[in-house]
Amino acid sequence: MAIDGMNHFTVLTSDLEKCKTFYIDVLGLTEGYRPSFTFPGAWLYSGEQAILHIIAGRPLPADVQGVIDHMAFTGSNLQSVIDTLSQHGIAFKLHRLVDQQTWQLFCHDPDGAKVELDFAASEPEPRIPIT
């Protein structure tokens, strides 16, 4: 067997609408087709690919990260993302990888899942709003 790529991540949520708001309004994914499962949830897309499945109605684990530390997405327009996170009151940490100069931004979704957003080294240094 050979792995051809990553298909999707699944996160559990205690509040489906709040979780969808984070991934749609803040990170820019879109909601799309989802089979009619017997439990509530949503499938979120980047382009034509469903990359994030959200499941609601199940208890959250005591350790919200479990064995997976974080999920990472490739992003663009770093300044816009920072502005959006700030408008929504979402704390984040930003740094550059020294050897690649790639920007890495870390934040958490409403249920505590850690999200990494990676941006090209060519992105200009952003202005960080003072809160």
N, CA, C and O atoms as a MOPAC input file, in Angstrom:
PM7 MOZYME 1SCF
protein

 N      0.83800 1    -1.18200 1     0.00000 1
 C      0.00000 1     0.00000 1     0.00000 1
 C      0.87700 1     1.23700 1     0.00000 1
 O      1.91400 1     1.26600 1     0.66200 1
 N      0.47300 1     2.24600 1    -0.72800 1
 C      1.18000 1     3.52700 1    -0.74000 1
 C      0.19600 1     4.62000 1    -0.34700 1
 O     -0.96100 1     4.60400 1    -0.76700 1
 N      0.65600 1     5.55600 1     0.45100 1
 C     -0.16700 1     6.71300 1     0.81300 1
 C     -0.04200 1     7.73200 1    -0.31300 1
 O      1.06600 1     8.10100 1    -0.70300 1
 N     -1.17400 1     8.18400 1    -0.83200 1
 C     -1.16800 1     9.15100 1    -1.93200 1
 C     -1.35800 1    10.58300 1    -1.46900 1
 O     -1.11400 1    11.50800 1    -2.24400 1
 N     -1.78500 1    10.80100 1    -0.23200 1
 C     -1.98600 1    12.15900 1     0.26000 1
 C     -2.84600 1    12.12800 1     1.50700 1
 O     -3.28800 1    11.06900 1     1.95300 1
 N     -3.07000 1    13.28800 1     2.05100 1
 C     -3.92900 1    13.42800 1     3.22800 1
 C     -5.34700 1    13.63400 1     2.75700 1
 O     -5.58500 1    14.43400 1     1.85200 1
 N     -6.31100 1    12.92100 1     3.35800 1
 C     -7.70500 1    13.03800 1     2.94600 1
 C     -8.44000 1    14.07800 1     3.76800 1
 O     -8.96600 1    15.04200 1     3.21200 1
 N     -8.49000 1    13.90300 1     5.09200 1
 C     -9.17700 1    14.87600 1     5.93600 1
 C     -8.79200 1    14.67600 1     7.39800 1
 O     -8.22000 1    13.65300 1     7.77300 1
 N     -9.11900 1    15.67500 1     8.21300 1
 C     -9.04500 1    15.59800 1     9.66400 1
 C    -10.46800 1    15.57500 1    10.18000 1
 O    -11.38100 1    16.06700 1     9.51600 1
 N    -10.66300 1    15.01000 1    11.35400 1
 C    -11.96100 1    15.05800 1    12.01600 1
 C    -11.76300 1    15.65300 1    13.40300 1
 O    -10.86300 1    15.25100 1    14.14000 1
 N    -12.61100 1    16.61300 1    13.74800 1
 C    -12.59300 1    17.17800 1    15.09700 1
 C    -13.96200 1    16.97000 1    15.73100 1
 O    -14.99000 1    16.97200 1    15.05500 1
 N    -13.94600 1    16.79100 1    17.04400 1
 C    -15.17700 1    16.72100 1    17.81400 1
 C    -15.45900 1    18.12100 1    18.35800 1
 O    -14.53500 1    18.87800 1    18.65800 1
 N    -16.73800 1    18.45500 1    18.48000 1
 C    -17.08900 1    19.76500 1    19.00700 1
 C    -18.22900 1    19.67100 1    20.00300 1
 O    -19.09300 1    18.80000 1    19.91100 1
 N    -18.20800 1    20.58700 1    20.95300 1
 C    -19.30000 1    20.70400 1    21.91000 1
 C    -20.35800 1    21.68400 1    21.40800 1
 O    -21.46200 1    21.74000 1    21.95100 1
 N    -20.02200 1    22.46200 1    20.36700 1
 C    -20.93000 1    23.47900 1    19.82800 1
 C    -20.70900 1    23.55700 1    18.31600 1
 O    -19.78700 1    24.22800 1    17.85500 1
 N    -21.54900 1    22.87600 1    17.55600 1
 C    -21.36700 1    22.77300 1    16.10800 1
 C    -21.33200 1    24.14300 1    15.43800 1
 O    -20.45300 1    24.39700 1    14.61400 1
 N    -22.25600 1    25.02300 1    15.77000 1
 C    -22.31100 1    26.32900 1    15.10300 1
 C    -21.08900 1    27.18100 1    15.41300 1
 O    -20.55500 1    27.84500 1    14.52500 1
 N    -20.64500 1    27.16700 1    16.66000 1
 C    -19.44700 1    27.92800 1    17.04100 1
 C    -18.21800 1    27.38900 1    16.31700 1
 O    -17.37100 1    28.15800 1    15.86200 1
 N    -18.12600 1    26.07600 1    16.21500 1
 C    -16.99700 1    25.44600 1    15.53100 1
 C    -17.01300 1    25.78200 1    14.03800 1
 O    -15.98100 1    26.12900 1    13.46300 1
 N    -18.18800 1    25.67700 1    13.41900 1
 C    -18.30100 1    26.02600 1    11.99500 1
 C    -17.92900 1    27.48700 1    11.76600 1
 O    -17.24700 1    27.80500 1    10.79100 1
 N    -18.36900 1    28.37800 1    12.65100 1
 C    -18.03200 1    29.79300 1    12.52000 1
 C    -16.52800 1    29.99200 1    12.49700 1
 O    -16.01700 1    30.76000 1    11.68200 1
 N    -15.80800 1    29.30400 1    13.38700 1
 C    -14.35300 1    29.43300 1    13.42500 1
 C    -13.73000 1    29.00100 1    12.10500 1
 O    -12.94700 1    29.74700 1    11.51700 1
 N    -14.06400 1    27.82000 1    11.63700 1
 C    -13.41100 1    27.29200 1    10.44300 1
 C    -13.90200 1    27.94700 1     9.14900 1
 O    -13.15800 1    27.99800 1     8.17000 1
 N    -15.12500 1    28.44100 1     9.12800 1
 C    -15.65800 1    29.08200 1     7.92000 1
 C    -15.35600 1    30.58100 1     7.91800 1
 O    -14.71700 1    31.08200 1     6.99300 1
 N    -15.81300 1    31.29900 1     8.95200 1
 C    -15.66900 1    32.75600 1     8.96800 1
 C    -14.25300 1    33.21600 1     9.26700 1
 O    -13.81700 1    34.24800 1     8.75900 1
 N    -13.53100 1    32.46100 1    10.08700 1
 C    -12.18500 1    32.87100 1    10.46300 1
 C    -11.13700 1    32.29800 1     9.51200 1
 O    -10.26800 1    33.03000 1     9.03800 1
 N    -11.21000 1    30.99100 1     9.22600 1
 C    -10.17400 1    30.36800 1     8.39500 1
 C    -10.53700 1    30.25000 1     6.92100 1
 O     -9.67100 1    29.93300 1     6.10500 1
 N    -11.79500 1    30.49800 1     6.55700 1
 C    -12.15400 1    30.56400 1     5.14500 1
 C    -12.52600 1    29.26300 1     4.46800 1
 O    -12.61400 1    29.21800 1     3.24100 1
 N    -12.74800 1    28.19100 1     5.23800 1
 C    -13.23400 1    26.96600 1     4.61000 1
 C    -14.70800 1    27.16400 1     4.24900 1
 O    -15.34300 1    28.10600 1     4.72400 1
 N    -15.24500 1    26.28600 1     3.41800 1
 C    -16.65600 1    26.37500 1     3.04300 1
 C    -17.35600 1    25.07400 1     3.40000 1
 O    -16.76500 1    23.99500 1     3.34900 1
 N    -18.63800 1    25.19900 1     3.76400 1
 C    -19.39900 1    23.99800 1     4.08400 1
 C    -19.92400 1    23.39500 1     2.80200 1
 O    -20.36100 1    24.11000 1     1.90000 1
 N    -19.87900 1    22.07300 1     2.72100 1
 C    -20.33600 1    21.39900 1     1.51900 1
 C    -21.02800 1    20.09500 1     1.82300 1
 O    -21.42800 1    19.83000 1     2.95600 1
 N    -21.16300 1    19.29000 1     0.79900 1
 C    -21.87600 1    18.01400 1     0.88800 1
 C    -21.36700 1    17.18300 1     2.05300 1
 O    -20.16400 1    17.09100 1     2.29900 1
 N    -22.31200 1    16.57900 1     2.76200 1
 C    -22.02900 1    15.61400 1     3.82400 1
 C    -23.11400 1    14.55300 1     3.76200 1
 O    -24.29700 1    14.89200 1     3.71400 1
 N    -22.74400 1    13.28000 1     3.76100 1
 C    -23.76500 1    12.23900 1     3.76100 1
 C    -24.70600 1    12.39400 1     4.95900 1
 O    -24.34800 1    13.04100 1     5.94200 1
 N    -25.87900 1    11.81900 1     4.88700 1
 C    -26.86300 1    11.94400 1     5.96400 1
 C    -26.57800 1    10.93200 1     7.06900 1
 O    -27.26300 1     9.91800 1     7.20100 1
 N    -25.55700 1    11.23100 1     7.85300 1
 C    -25.21100 1    10.39300 1     8.99200 1
 C    -26.28700 1    10.52300 1    10.06900 1
 O    -27.11800 1    11.43000 1    10.01900 1
 N    -26.26400 1     9.61500 1    11.03500 1
 C    -27.23900 1     9.65600 1    12.12300 1
 C    -26.81800 1    10.58900 1    13.25300 1
 O    -27.53300 1    10.69900 1    14.24800 1
 N    -25.69100 1    11.25400 1    13.12800 1
 C    -25.19500 1    12.17400 1    14.15500 1
 C    -24.93300 1    13.53300 1    13.51100 1
 O    -24.65000 1    13.60800 1    12.31600 1
 N    -25.02600 1    14.60800 1    14.29800 1
 C    -24.82100 1    15.94400 1    13.73900 1
 C    -23.35600 1    16.19900 1    13.39100 1
 O    -22.44600 1    15.62600 1    13.98900 1
 N    -23.16000 1    17.06200 1    12.42300 1
 C    -21.80700 1    17.42200 1    12.02700 1
 C    -21.79800 1    18.24600 1    10.76000 1
 O    -22.84100 1    18.70200 1    10.29000 1
 N    -20.62000 1    18.43100 1    10.21600 1
 C    -20.45100 1    19.20200 1     8.98100 1
 C    -19.17000 1    18.74700 1     8.30000 1
 O    -18.23100 1    18.29300 1     8.95500 1
 N    -19.14200 1    18.87400 1     6.97400 1
 C    -17.91200 1    18.67500 1     6.21300 1
 C    -17.52100 1    20.02600 1     5.64200 1
 O    -18.32400 1    20.70700 1     5.00400 1
 N    -16.27200 1    20.40000 1     5.88400 1
 C    -15.78100 1    21.68200 1     5.40100 1
 C    -14.73000 1    21.44900 1     4.33000 1
 O    -13.91800 1    20.52600 1     4.40300 1
 N    -14.77800 1    22.31300 1     3.34300 1
 C    -13.99900 1    22.13200 1     2.11800 1
 C    -13.00000 1    23.26200 1     1.90500 1
 O    -13.20500 1    24.39900 1     2.33200 1
 N    -11.91700 1    22.91000 1     1.23300 1
 C    -10.99500 1    23.85600 1     0.62300 1
 C    -11.04900 1    23.54700 1    -0.85600 1
 O    -10.53300 1    22.52300 1    -1.30500 1
 N    -11.67200 1    24.42700 1    -1.60900 1
 C    -11.91100 1    24.13000 1    -3.01800 1
 C    -12.88200 1    22.97200 1    -3.12500 1
 O    -13.96000 1    23.00700 1    -2.53100 1
 N    -12.51000 1    21.94400 1    -3.87800 1
 C    -13.37100 1    20.77800 1    -4.09100 1
 C    -13.12300 1    19.65700 1    -3.09000 1
 O    -13.82900 1    18.64900 1    -3.10600 1
 N    -12.12900 1    19.81900 1    -2.22000 1
 C    -11.72600 1    18.75100 1    -1.30500 1
 C    -12.29700 1    18.97400 1     0.09600 1
 O    -12.07100 1    20.01900 1     0.70700 1
 N    -13.03700 1    17.98400 1     0.59900 1
 C    -13.47900 1    18.00600 1     2.00000 1
 C    -12.26500 1    17.68500 1     2.85900 1
 O    -11.76200 1    16.56200 1     2.82600 1
 N    -11.78900 1    18.66500 1     3.63400 1
 C    -10.56200 1    18.44700 1     4.40000 1
 C    -10.77900 1    18.40900 1     5.90100 1
 O     -9.90200 1    17.97300 1     6.64600 1
 N    -11.95300 1    18.86600 1     6.35400 1
 C    -12.21300 1    18.85900 1     7.78200 1
 C    -13.62300 1    18.36000 1     8.04400 1
 O    -14.59400 1    18.94100 1     7.56200 1
 N    -13.73100 1    17.29300 1     8.80000 1
 C    -15.02500 1    16.76900 1     9.21100 1
 C    -15.23000 1    17.15500 1    10.66800 1
 O    -14.34400 1    16.96000 1    11.50100 1
 N    -16.39200 1    17.69800 1    10.96900 1
 C    -16.73200 1    18.07600 1    12.33800 1
 C    -17.83200 1    17.13900 1    12.81300 1
 O    -18.81900 1    16.91700 1    12.11200 1
 N    -17.65600 1    16.59500 1    14.00200 1
 C    -18.66100 1    15.72300 1    14.60000 1
 C    -19.13500 1    16.35100 1    15.90100 1
 O    -18.33300 1    16.70600 1    16.76500 1
 N    -20.44700 1    16.48200 1    16.02800 1
 C    -21.05200 1    17.01200 1    17.25400 1
 C    -21.87400 1    15.91000 1    17.90800 1
 O    -22.12800 1    14.86600 1    17.30800 1
 N    -22.28400 1    16.16000 1    19.14600 1
 C    -23.16600 1    15.22400 1    19.81900 1
 C    -22.47600 1    14.05500 1    20.49400 1
 O    -23.13800 1    13.12600 1    20.95700 1
 N    -21.16300 1    14.09100 1    20.55300 1
 C    -20.40900 1    13.05100 1    21.26400 1
 C    -19.62900 1    13.73100 1    22.37700 1
 O    -19.26200 1    14.90000 1    22.25400 1
 N    -19.37300 1    13.01200 1    23.45900 1
 C    -18.58400 1    13.63400 1    24.53000 1
 C    -17.16500 1    13.94000 1    24.06200 1
 O    -16.56900 1    13.17200 1    23.30700 1
 N    -16.63700 1    15.06400 1    24.51600 1
 C    -15.25500 1    15.40800 1    24.20500 1
 C    -14.33100 1    14.65000 1    25.14800 1
 O    -14.68000 1    14.42100 1    26.30700 1
 N    -13.15700 1    14.25800 1    24.66400 1
 C    -12.21000 1    13.58100 1    25.55000 1
 C    -11.69400 1    14.54100 1    26.61900 1
 O    -11.71900 1    15.75700 1    26.42900 1
 N    -11.23300 1    14.00000 1    27.73200 1
 C    -10.68900 1    14.83400 1    28.81100 1
 C     -9.49400 1    15.64600 1    28.31500 1
 O     -9.35000 1    16.81400 1    28.67500 1
 N     -8.64300 1    15.04400 1    27.50000 1
 C     -7.49900 1    15.74000 1    26.89400 1
 C     -7.89400 1    16.06600 1    25.46300 1
 O     -7.92300 1    15.18100 1    24.60800 1
 N     -8.20000 1    17.33400 1    25.19700 1
 C     -8.73800 1    17.69800 1    23.88600 1
 C     -7.78700 1    17.42200 1    22.73800 1
 O     -8.22800 1    17.26000 1    21.60000 1
 N     -6.48700 1    17.36500 1    23.01100 1
 C     -5.55100 1    17.07500 1    21.93500 1
 C     -5.40300 1    15.59000 1    21.68700 1
 O     -5.07200 1    15.19100 1    20.57100 1
 N     -5.63400 1    14.76700 1    22.67900 1
 C     -5.45000 1    13.33700 1    22.49300 1
 C     -4.04500 1    13.03500 1    22.02900 1
 O     -3.08600 1    13.63300 1    22.51700 1
 N     -3.91100 1    12.11500 1    21.09500 1
 C     -2.58500 1    11.74200 1    20.60700 1
 C     -2.14400 1    12.59300 1    19.41800 1
 O     -0.97600 1    12.55200 1    19.03000 1
 N     -3.04700 1    13.35000 1    18.84600 1
 C     -2.67400 1    14.24400 1    17.74200 1
 C     -2.42800 1    15.62700 1    18.32400 1
 O     -3.29900 1    16.19500 1    18.98200 1
 N     -1.24900 1    16.16200 1    18.08100 1
 C     -0.88600 1    17.45400 1    18.65900 1
 C     -1.59000 1    18.61900 1    17.97000 1
 O     -2.09000 1    19.51600 1    18.64800 1
 N     -1.64000 1    18.62500 1    16.63600 1
 C     -2.26800 1    19.73100 1    15.92600 1
 C     -2.53900 1    19.36100 1    14.48000 1
 O     -2.05500 1    18.34400 1    13.98300 1
 N     -3.32100 1    20.20000 1    13.80900 1
 C     -3.53500 1    20.06500 1    12.36900 1
 C     -2.94100 1    21.30800 1    11.72300 1
 O     -2.97100 1    22.39200 1    12.30500 1
 N     -2.40100 1    21.14800 1    10.51700 1
 C     -1.74600 1    22.27100 1     9.84400 1
 C     -2.34900 1    22.47900 1     8.46100 1
 O     -2.64500 1    21.52800 1     7.73700 1
 N     -2.52200 1    23.75000 1     8.11800 1
 C     -3.02600 1    24.14100 1     6.81100 1
 C     -2.03000 1    25.10100 1     6.17900 1
 O     -1.34000 1    25.83500 1     6.88700 1
 N     -1.95100 1    25.10300 1     4.87500 1
 C     -1.18400 1    26.10400 1     4.15200 1
 C     -2.10400 1    27.27500 1     3.88900 1
 O     -3.21800 1    27.09600 1     3.39500 1
 N     -1.65300 1    28.46400 1     4.21300 1
 C     -2.48700 1    29.64600 1     4.04600 1
 C     -1.83400 1    30.68600 1     3.15600 1
 O     -0.68900 1    30.54000 1     2.72800 1
 N     -2.58600 1    31.73200 1     2.89100 1
 C     -2.06400 1    32.88100 1     2.14900 1
 C     -2.67700 1    34.13800 1     2.73800 1
 O     -3.70800 1    34.07700 1     3.40800 1
 N     -2.04500 1    35.27600 1     2.48900 1
 C     -2.46600 1    36.58200 1     2.98900 1
 C     -2.43200 1    36.60700 1     4.51900 1
 O     -3.45900 1    36.72400 1     5.18700 1
 N     -1.23200 1    36.49500 1     5.03500 1
 C     -0.99400 1    36.44600 1     6.47100 1
 C     -1.62300 1    37.62400 1     7.20200 1
 O     -2.24100 1    37.43600 1     8.25000 1
 N     -1.47800 1    38.82800 1     6.67400 1
 C     -2.01900 1    40.00300 1     7.35800 1
 C     -3.53700 1    39.90600 1     7.49900 1
 O     -4.08700 1    40.24100 1     8.54900 1
 N     -4.20300 1    39.45800 1     6.46200 1
 C     -5.65700 1    39.30900 1     6.52400 1
 C     -6.06900 1    38.29100 1     7.57600 1
 O     -7.05100 1    38.49600 1     8.28900 1
 N     -5.32800 1    37.20100 1     7.67600 1
 C     -5.63200 1    36.17200 1     8.66900 1
 C     -5.44400 1    36.73300 1    10.08200 1
 O     -6.27900 1    36.50600 1    10.95800 1
 N     -4.36200 1    37.45300 1    10.29800 1
 C     -4.11600 1    38.06400 1    11.60800 1
 C     -5.22600 1    39.05100 1    11.95000 1
 O     -5.71100 1    39.07300 1    13.08100 1
 N     -5.62700 1    39.86000 1    10.98700 1
 C     -6.70700 1    40.82200 1    11.21900 1
 C     -8.00900 1    40.11100 1    11.57900 1
 O     -8.72200 1    40.54100 1    12.48600 1
 N     -8.31700 1    39.02800 1    10.87400 1
 C     -9.54800 1    38.27600 1    11.14000 1
 C     -9.50800 1    37.62400 1    12.51400 1
 O    -10.48300 1    37.69100 1    13.26200 1
 N     -8.38300 1    36.99300 1    12.85200 1
 C     -8.25800 1    36.39300 1    14.18000 1
 C     -8.43700 1    37.45600 1    15.26200 1
 O     -9.13000 1    37.22300 1    16.25300 1
 N     -7.82400 1    38.60700 1    15.07900 1
 C     -7.93200 1    39.68600 1    16.06000 1
 C     -9.36400 1    40.18700 1    16.18500 1
 O     -9.83500 1    40.44600 1    17.29200 1
 N    -10.06600 1    40.32800 1    15.05200 1
 C    -11.46000 1    40.78000 1    15.07900 1
 C    -12.35200 1    39.81100 1    15.84200 1
 O    -13.33700 1    40.22200 1    16.45500 1
 N    -12.01000 1    38.52700 1    15.80700 1
 C    -12.80000 1    37.50800 1    16.49800 1
 C    -12.29000 1    37.24300 1    17.91500 1
 O    -12.81500 1    36.37300 1    18.61000 1
 N    -11.27000 1    37.98700 1    18.34400 1
 C    -10.73900 1    37.82100 1    19.69200 1
 C    -10.01700 1    36.50300 1    19.90500 1
 O     -9.99500 1    35.98000 1    21.02000 1
 N     -9.42600 1    35.95900 1    18.84700 1
 C     -8.74100 1    34.66700 1    18.93800 1
 C     -7.23900 1    34.89600 1    19.12000 1
 O     -6.58400 1    35.50100 1    18.27200 1
 N     -6.71500 1    34.41000 1    20.22500 1
 C     -5.28600 1    34.54700 1    20.50900 1
 C     -4.48900 1    33.66700 1    19.55300 1
 O     -4.95200 1    32.60700 1    19.13200 1
 N     -3.29000 1    34.12200 1    19.21800 1
 C     -2.42300 1    33.34800 1    18.32800 1
 C     -0.97400 1    33.63100 1    18.65600 1
 O     -0.64400 1    34.62400 1    19.30400 1
 N     -0.11500 1    32.73400 1    18.19300 1
 C      1.33100 1    32.92000 1    18.28400 1
 C      1.88100 1    32.84600 1    16.86800 1
 O      1.49700 1    31.97200 1    16.09100 1
 N      2.76600 1    33.74900 1    16.54000 1
 C      3.34600 1    33.80800 1    15.20400 1
 C      4.86000 1    33.81800 1    15.31900 1
 O      5.42700 1    34.53900 1    16.14100 1
 N      5.50900 1    33.01300 1    14.48900 1
 C      6.96200 1    33.07500 1    14.40500 1
 C      7.41500 1    32.61900 1    13.02100 1
 O      6.64600 1    32.05400 1    12.24300 1
 N      8.68200 1    32.88400 1    12.74500 1
 C      9.27500 1    32.45200 1    11.48100 1
 C     10.22200 1    31.30200 1    11.74900 1
 O     10.96200 1    31.30600 1    12.73300 1
 N     10.19400 1    30.32000 1    10.86900 1
 C     11.19200 1    29.26200 1    10.94800 1
 C     12.51500 1    29.86000 1    10.48900 1
 O     12.60800 1    30.40600 1     9.39000 1
 N     13.50700 1    29.75900 1    11.31000 1
 C     14.78200 1    30.42200 1    11.04100 1
 C     15.39800 1    29.96700 1     9.72800 1
 O     15.83700 1    30.79900 1     8.93300 1
 N     15.43700 1    28.65700 1     9.48500 1
 C     16.12300 1    28.15800 1     8.29600 1
 C     15.34300 1    28.38400 1     7.00700 1
 O     15.95200 1    28.53200 1     5.94700 1
 N     14.01700 1    28.41700 1     7.06600 1
 C     13.20900 1    28.57200 1     5.85700 1
 C     12.53800 1    29.93300 1     5.74900 1
 O     12.04800 1    30.29700 1     4.68000 1
 N     12.51000 1    30.68000 1     6.83000 1
 C     11.82400 1    31.96200 1     6.89900 1
 C     10.31400 1    31.84200 1     6.67400 1
 O      9.63600 1    32.84500 1     6.45000 1
 N      9.79500 1    30.62500 1     6.73200 1
 C      8.36100 1    30.40300 1     6.59800 1
 C      7.66700 1    30.92500 1     7.84600 1
 O      8.17100 1    30.75800 1     8.95600 1
 N      6.51900 1    31.55200 1     7.67000 1
 C      5.71900 1    32.01800 1     8.79400 1
 C      4.87000 1    30.86200 1     9.32300 1
 O      4.26300 1    30.12800 1     8.54400 1
 N      4.82800 1    30.70100 1    10.63800 1
 C      3.94800 1    29.72500 1    11.27500 1
 C      3.08700 1    30.46600 1    12.29200 1
 O      3.59000 1    31.19100 1    13.15000 1
 N      1.78000 1    30.26600 1    12.17400 1
 C      0.83700 1    30.87000 1    13.09900 1
 C      0.08400 1    29.73500 1    13.79100 1
 O     -0.40000 1    28.81400 1    13.13200 1
 N     -0.01300 1    29.80200 1    15.11400 1
 C     -0.72300 1    28.79300 1    15.88500 1
 C     -1.86400 1    29.44600 1    16.65300 1
 O     -1.69800 1    30.50700 1    17.25400 1
 N     -3.03800 1    28.79000 1    16.62300 1
 C     -4.18400 1    29.22500 1    17.40900 1
 C     -4.97100 1    27.97300 1    17.78200 1
 O     -4.56600 1    26.85800 1    17.45400 1
 N     -6.09200 1    28.15900 1    18.46500 1
 C     -6.93500 1    27.03500 1    18.86300 1
 C     -8.36000 1    27.25600 1    18.39900 1
 O     -8.84700 1    28.38600 1    18.37200 1
 N     -9.02800 1    26.16900 1    18.03200 1
 C    -10.43700 1    26.28700 1    17.66400 1
 C    -11.26500 1    26.39000 1    18.94700 1
 O    -10.70600 1    26.27400 1    20.03800 1
 N    -12.58000 1    26.60500 1    18.84800 1
 C    -13.39000 1    26.81900 1    20.04800 1
 C    -13.37600 1    25.66500 1    21.05500 1
 O    -13.67200 1    25.88000 1    22.23000 1
 N    -13.04200 1    24.45800 1    20.62400 1
 C    -12.99500 1    23.32500 1    21.53700 1
 C    -11.57800 1    22.96500 1    21.97200 1
 O    -11.37300 1    21.95600 1    22.64600 1
 N    -10.59800 1    23.78600 1    21.59000 1
 C     -9.23200 1    23.59800 1    22.05700 1
 C     -8.29900 1    22.86800 1    21.12600 1
 O     -7.14000 1    22.65300 1    21.48100 1
 N     -8.75200 1    22.47400 1    19.94000 1
 C     -7.84400 1    21.81500 1    18.98900 1
 C     -6.83200 1    22.83500 1    18.47400 1
 O     -7.20100 1    23.93900 1    18.07600 1
 N     -5.55800 1    22.45900 1    18.48500 1
 C     -4.51300 1    23.37500 1    18.01000 1
 C     -4.46700 1    23.35600 1    16.48500 1
 O     -4.46700 1    22.29700 1    15.85800 1
 N     -4.42900 1    24.55800 1    15.90500 1
 C     -4.41200 1    24.73900 1    14.45400 1
 C     -3.14600 1    25.50200 1    14.08300 1
 O     -2.84800 1    26.54900 1    14.65900 1
 N     -2.41000 1    24.97300 1    13.12400 1
 C     -1.22100 1    25.64800 1    12.59000 1
 C     -1.56000 1    26.13500 1    11.18900 1
 O     -2.14800 1    25.40500 1    10.39100 1
 N     -1.18700 1    27.36800 1    10.90000 1
 C     -1.33400 1    27.92900 1     9.55900 1
 C      0.05400 1    28.31100 1     9.07600 1
 O      0.74000 1    29.10100 1     9.72500 1
 N      0.47700 1    27.75800 1     7.94100 1
 C      1.80000 1    28.02700 1     7.38800 1
 C      1.68300 1    28.94600 1     6.18500 1
 O      0.83200 1    28.75100 1     5.31800 1
 N      2.55500 1    29.95400 1     6.14600 1
 C      2.54100 1    30.95500 1     5.08200 1
 C      3.91800 1    31.03700 1     4.43500 1
 O      4.93700 1    30.80800 1     5.08700 1
 N      3.93500 1    31.36300 1     3.16400 1
 C      5.18500 1    31.44300 1     2.39500 1
 C      6.12900 1    32.48300 1     2.99000 1
 O      5.70500 1    33.48300 1     3.56900 1
 N      7.41500 1    32.21500 1     2.82800 1
 C      8.44700 1    33.14800 1     3.29400 1
 C      8.31100 1    34.51300 1     2.62800 1
 O      8.74600 1    35.52000 1     3.18700 1
 N      7.71600 1    34.55400 1     1.44700 1
 C      7.57900 1    35.81400 1     0.70800 1
 C      6.49200 1    36.73200 1     1.27600 1
 O      6.39700 1    37.89200 1     0.87600 1
 N      5.67600 1    36.22800 1     2.19700 1
 C      4.65200 1    37.08200 1     2.82200 1
 C      5.35800 1    38.20200 1     3.59700 1
 O      6.31800 1    37.93600 1     4.32100 1
 N      4.89300 1    39.45200 1     3.45400 1
 C      5.52400 1    40.53800 1     4.19900 1
 C      5.28100 1    40.42000 1     5.69700 1
 O      4.29400 1    39.82400 1     6.12900 1
 N      6.18200 1    40.98700 1     6.48100 1
 C      6.02400 1    40.96400 1     7.93600 1
 C      4.72500 1    41.66600 1     8.30400 1
 O      4.51300 1    42.81400 1     7.91500 1
 N      3.85300 1    40.99300 1     9.04700 1
 C      2.54700 1    41.58600 1     9.34400 1
 C      2.60100 1    42.59300 1    10.48300 1
 O      3.52300 1    42.59200 1    11.29900 1
 N      1.59300 1    43.44800 1    10.51500 1
 C      1.35900 1    44.33100 1    11.65100 1
 C      0.49700 1    43.54400 1    12.63400 1
 O     -0.54800 1    43.00900 1    12.26200 1
 N      0.92800 1    43.47700 1    13.86100 1
 C      0.17700 1    42.76400 1    14.88100 1
 C     -0.61100 1    43.79400 1    15.69100 1
 O     -0.01500 1    44.66200 1    16.32800 1
 N     -1.94400 1    43.70800 1    15.67200 1
 C     -2.74700 1    44.66100 1    16.45700 1
 C     -2.44300 1    44.51800 1    17.94400 1
 O     -2.25300 1    43.40700 1    18.44000 1
 N     -2.39800 1    45.62000 1    18.63800 1
 C     -2.19300 1    45.60900 1    20.07800 1
 C     -3.53800 1    45.45900 1    20.75500 1
 O     -4.47100 1    46.21700 1    20.49000 1
 N     -3.62800 1    44.46200 1    21.64400 1
 C     -4.90800 1    44.22000 1    22.32500 1
 C     -4.82300 1    44.53200 1    23.78300 1
 O     -5.81000 1    44.38400 1    24.50500 1

